[in-house]
mmCIF file with all atom_site columns, C-alpha atoms in Angstrom:
data_model
loop_
_atom_site.group_PDB
_atom_site.id
_atom_site.type_symbol
_atom_site.label_atom_id
_atom_site.label_alt_id
_atom_site.label_comp_id
_atom_site.label_asym_id
_atom_site.label_entity_id
_atom_site.label_seq_id
_atom_site.pdbx_PDB_ins_code
_atom_site.Cartn_x
_atom_site.Cartn_y
_atom_site.Cartn_z
_atom_site.occupancy
_atom_site.B_iso_or_equiv
_atom_site.pdbx_formal_charge
_atom_site.auth_seq_id
_atom_site.auth_comp_id
_atom_site.auth_asym_id
_atom_site.auth_atom_id
_atom_site.pdbx_PDB_model_num
ATOM 1  C CA . UNK A 1 1  ? 88.628  -2.630 16.077  1.00 51.00 ? 640 UNK A CA 1
ATOM 2  C CA . UNK A 1 2  ? 90.600  0.137  14.547  1.00 56.00 ? 641 UNK A CA 1
ATOM 3  C CA . UNK A 1 3  ? 92.322  -0.553 11.101  1.00 56.00 ? 642 UNK A CA 1
ATOM 4  C CA . UNK A 1 4  ? 96.252  -1.418 11.454  1.00 57.00 ? 643 UNK A CA 1
ATOM 5  C CA . UNK A 1 5  ? 98.695  0.404  9.495   1.00 60.00 ? 644 UNK A CA 1
ATOM 6  C CA . UNK A 1 6  ? 98.923  -2.717 7.620   1.00 61.00 ? 645 UNK A CA 1
ATOM 7  C CA . UNK A 1 7  ? 95.198  -2.783 6.604   1.00 65.00 ? 646 UNK A CA 1
ATOM 8  C CA . UNK A 1 8  ? 95.282  1.011  5.766   1.00 64.00 ? 647 UNK A CA 1
ATOM 9  C CA . UNK A 1 9  ? 98.560  0.089  3.443   1.00 64.00 ? 648 UNK A CA 1
ATOM 10 C CA . UNK A 1 10 ? 96.940  -2.874 1.955   1.00 70.00 ? 649 UNK A CA 1
ATOM 11 C CA . UNK A 1 11 ? 93.705  -0.861 1.338   1.00 71.00 ? 650 UNK A CA 1
ATOM 12 C CA . UNK A 1 12 ? 95.567  1.872  -0.257  1.00 72.00 ? 651 UNK A CA 1
ATOM 13 C CA . UNK A 1 13 ? 97.601  -0.494 -2.466  1.00 78.00 ? 652 UNK A CA 1
ATOM 14 C CA . UNK A 1 14 ? 94.169  -2.299 -3.448  1.00 79.00 ? 653 UNK A CA 1
ATOM 15 C CA . UNK A 1 15 ? 92.769  1.135  -4.282  1.00 77.00 ? 654 UNK A CA 1
ATOM 16 C CA . UNK A 1 16 ? 96.045  1.975  -6.466  1.00 78.00 ? 655 UNK A CA 1
ATOM 17 C CA . UNK A 1 17 ? 95.777  -1.160 -8.281  1.00 83.00 ? 656 UNK A CA 1
ATOM 18 C CA . UNK A 1 18 ? 92.023  -0.465 -9.133  1.00 81.00 ? 657 UNK A CA 1
ATOM 19 C CA . UNK A 1 19 ? 92.898  2.935  -10.211 1.00 81.00 ? 658 UNK A CA 1
ATOM 20 C CA . UNK A 1 20 ? 95.980  1.750  -12.254 1.00 85.00 ? 659 UNK A CA 1
ATOM 21 C CA . UNK A 1 21 ? 93.701  -0.809 -13.938 1.00 87.00 ? 660 UNK A CA 1
ATOM 22 C CA . UNK A 1 22 ? 91.614  1.780  -15.462 1.00 85.00 ? 661 UNK A CA 1
ATOM 23 C CA . UNK A 1 23 ? 94.239  4.085  -16.720 1.00 88.00 ? 662 UNK A CA 1
ATOM 24 C CA . UNK A 1 24 ? 95.867  3.645  -20.396 1.00 90.00 ? 663 UNK A CA 1
ATOM 25 C CA . UNK A 1 25 ? 99.428  2.320  -20.782 1.00 92.00 ? 664 UNK A CA 1
ATOM 26 C CA . UNK A 1 26 ? 100.505 5.677  -21.314 1.00 90.00 ? 665 UNK A CA 1
ATOM 27 C CA . UNK A 1 27 ? 98.928  7.083  -18.240 1.00 90.00 ? 666 UNK A CA 1
ATOM 28 C CA . UNK A 1 28 ? 100.308 4.252  -16.156 1.00 92.00 ? 667 UNK A CA 1
ATOM 29 C CA . UNK A 1 29 ? 103.788 4.944  -17.522 1.00 94.00 ? 668 UNK A CA 1
ATOM 30 C CA . UNK A 1 30 ? 103.204 8.649  -16.140 1.00 95.00 ? 669 UNK A CA 1
ATOM 31 C CA . UNK A 1 31 ? 102.362 7.527  -12.828 1.00 92.00 ? 670 UNK A CA 1
ATOM 32 C CA . UNK A 1 32 ? 105.110 5.070  -12.542 1.00 94.00 ? 671 UNK A CA 1
ATOM 33 C CA . UNK A 1 33 ? 107.482 7.659  -13.436 1.00 96.00 ? 672 UNK A CA 1
ATOM 34 C CA . UNK A 1 34 ? 106.010 10.183 -10.907 1.00 94.00 ? 673 UNK A CA 1
ATOM 35 C CA . UNK A 1 35 ? 106.165 7.523  -8.130  1.00 92.00 ? 674 UNK A CA 1
ATOM 36 C CA . UNK A 1 36 ? 109.789 6.799  -9.104  1.00 96.00 ? 675 UNK A CA 1
ATOM 37 C CA . UNK A 1 37 ? 110.508 10.498 -8.222  1.00 96.00 ? 676 UNK A CA 1
ATOM 38 C CA . UNK A 1 38 ? 111.356 11.928 -11.856 1.00 97.00 ? 677 UNK A CA 1
ATOM 39 C CA . UNK A 1 39 ? 110.696 15.596 -12.289 1.00 97.00 ? 678 UNK A CA 1
ATOM 40 C CA . UNK A 1 40 ? 108.397 16.929 -14.883 1.00 96.00 ? 679 UNK A CA 1
ATOM 41 C CA . UNK A 1 41 ? 111.288 18.110 -17.178 1.00 98.00 ? 680 UNK A CA 1
ATOM 42 C CA . UNK A 1 42 ? 112.732 14.547 -16.921 1.00 98.00 ? 681 UNK A CA 1
ATOM 43 C CA . UNK A 1 43 ? 109.248 12.936 -17.573 1.00 97.00 ? 682 UNK A CA 1
ATOM 44 C CA . UNK A 1 44 ? 108.757 15.322 -20.608 1.00 97.00 ? 683 UNK A CA 1
ATOM 45 C CA . UNK A 1 45 ? 112.102 14.011 -21.858 1.00 97.00 ? 684 UNK A CA 1
ATOM 46 C CA . UNK A 1 46 ? 111.443 10.391 -21.330 1.00 96.00 ? 685 UNK A CA 1
ATOM 47 C CA . UNK A 1 47 ? 108.045 10.266 -22.943 1.00 95.00 ? 686 UNK A CA 1
ATOM 48 C CA . UNK A 1 48 ? 108.861 12.907 -25.518 1.00 96.00 ? 687 UNK A CA 1
ATOM 49 C CA . UNK A 1 49 ? 106.025 15.293 -24.758 1.00 96.00 ? 688 UNK A CA 1
ATOM 50 C CA . UNK A 1 50 ? 106.098 18.983 -23.558 1.00 97.00 ? 689 UNK A CA 1
ATOM 51 C CA . UNK A 1 51 ? 106.459 19.731 -20.001 1.00 97.00 ? 690 UNK A CA 1
ATOM 52 C CA . UNK A 1 52 ? 102.903 21.435 -20.309 1.00 98.00 ? 691 UNK A CA 1
ATOM 53 C CA . UNK A 1 53 ? 101.463 17.893 -21.480 1.00 96.00 ? 692 UNK A CA 1
ATOM 54 C CA . UNK A 1 54 ? 103.006 16.127 -18.559 1.00 97.00 ? 693 UNK A CA 1
ATOM 55 C CA . UNK A 1 55 ? 101.394 18.880 -16.188 1.00 97.00 ? 694 UNK A CA 1
ATOM 56 C CA . UNK A 1 56 ? 97.963  18.351 -17.866 1.00 96.00 ? 695 UNK A CA 1
ATOM 57 C CA . UNK A 1 57 ? 98.047  14.816 -17.787 1.00 94.00 ? 696 UNK A CA 1
ATOM 58 C CA . UNK A 1 58 ? 99.091  14.687 -14.216 1.00 94.00 ? 697 UNK A CA 1
ATOM 59 C CA . UNK A 1 59 ? 96.335  16.758 -13.205 1.00 95.00 ? 698 UNK A CA 1
ATOM 60 C CA . UNK A 1 60 ? 93.769  14.600 -15.137 1.00 92.00 ? 699 UNK A CA 1
ATOM 61 C CA . UNK A 1 61 ? 95.131  11.594 -13.678 1.00 90.00 ? 700 UNK A CA 1
ATOM 62 C CA . UNK A 1 62 ? 94.896  13.118 -10.156 1.00 89.00 ? 701 UNK A CA 1
ATOM 63 C CA . UNK A 1 63 ? 91.350  14.078 -10.533 1.00 91.00 ? 702 UNK A CA 1
ATOM 64 C CA . UNK A 1 64 ? 90.442  10.678 -12.233 1.00 86.00 ? 703 UNK A CA 1
ATOM 65 C CA . UNK A 1 65 ? 92.056  8.965  -9.269  1.00 84.00 ? 704 UNK A CA 1
ATOM 66 C CA . UNK A 1 66 ? 90.044  11.041 -6.773  1.00 88.00 ? 705 UNK A CA 1
ATOM 67 C CA . UNK A 1 67 ? 86.614  10.326 -8.700  1.00 87.00 ? 706 UNK A CA 1
ATOM 68 C CA . UNK A 1 68 ? 87.458  6.533  -8.527  1.00 81.00 ? 707 UNK A CA 1
ATOM 69 C CA . UNK A 1 69 ? 88.510  6.694  -4.738  1.00 81.00 ? 708 UNK A CA 1
ATOM 70 C CA . UNK A 1 70 ? 85.375  8.557  -3.945  1.00 86.00 ? 709 UNK A CA 1
ATOM 71 C CA . UNK A 1 71 ? 83.143  6.110  -5.839  1.00 82.00 ? 710 UNK A CA 1
ATOM 72 C CA . UNK A 1 72 ? 85.026  3.155  -3.850  1.00 76.00 ? 711 UNK A CA 1
ATOM 73 C CA . UNK A 1 73 ? 85.229  4.872  -0.316  1.00 75.00 ? 712 UNK A CA 1
ATOM 74 C CA . UNK A 1 74 ? 82.935  7.530  -0.197  1.00 75.00 ? 713 UNK A CA 1
ATOM 75 C CA . UNK A 1 75 ? 84.224  11.310 -0.291  1.00 66.00 ? 714 UNK A CA 1
ATOM 76 C CA . UNK A 1 76 ? 86.510  11.972 2.524   1.00 61.00 ? 715 UNK A CA 1
ATOM 77 C CA . UNK A 1 77 ? 85.596  14.376 5.287   1.00 53.00 ? 716 UNK A CA 1
ATOM 78 C CA . UNK A 1 78 ? 81.770  14.649 4.346   1.00 54.00 ? 717 UNK A CA 1
ATOM 79 C CA . UNK A 1 79 ? 80.412  12.898 7.681   1.00 49.00 ? 718 UNK A CA 1
ATOM 80 C CA . UNK A 1 80 ? 78.275  10.360 6.135   1.00 49.00 ? 719 UNK A CA 1
ATOM 81 C CA . UNK A 1 81 ? 76.920  8.008  8.970   1.00 47.00 ? 720 UNK A CA 1
#
């Protein structure tokens, strides 16, 4: 049976919870601000760090999320059978 959108959504939210649990409180705050739609300059001001620091942290978190996701689900698009 094909997974429903609900299953995919549940899977994605479980994955996000696992990822968030591995982030520091500061990293989680950054992810929350990004999710809430704040821009880099706004996040920079809210967190009191430079825009460059926001960009660096964001890309580090994205890389971490990709590694965690790959560990949990296997790399996407690599045709494992």
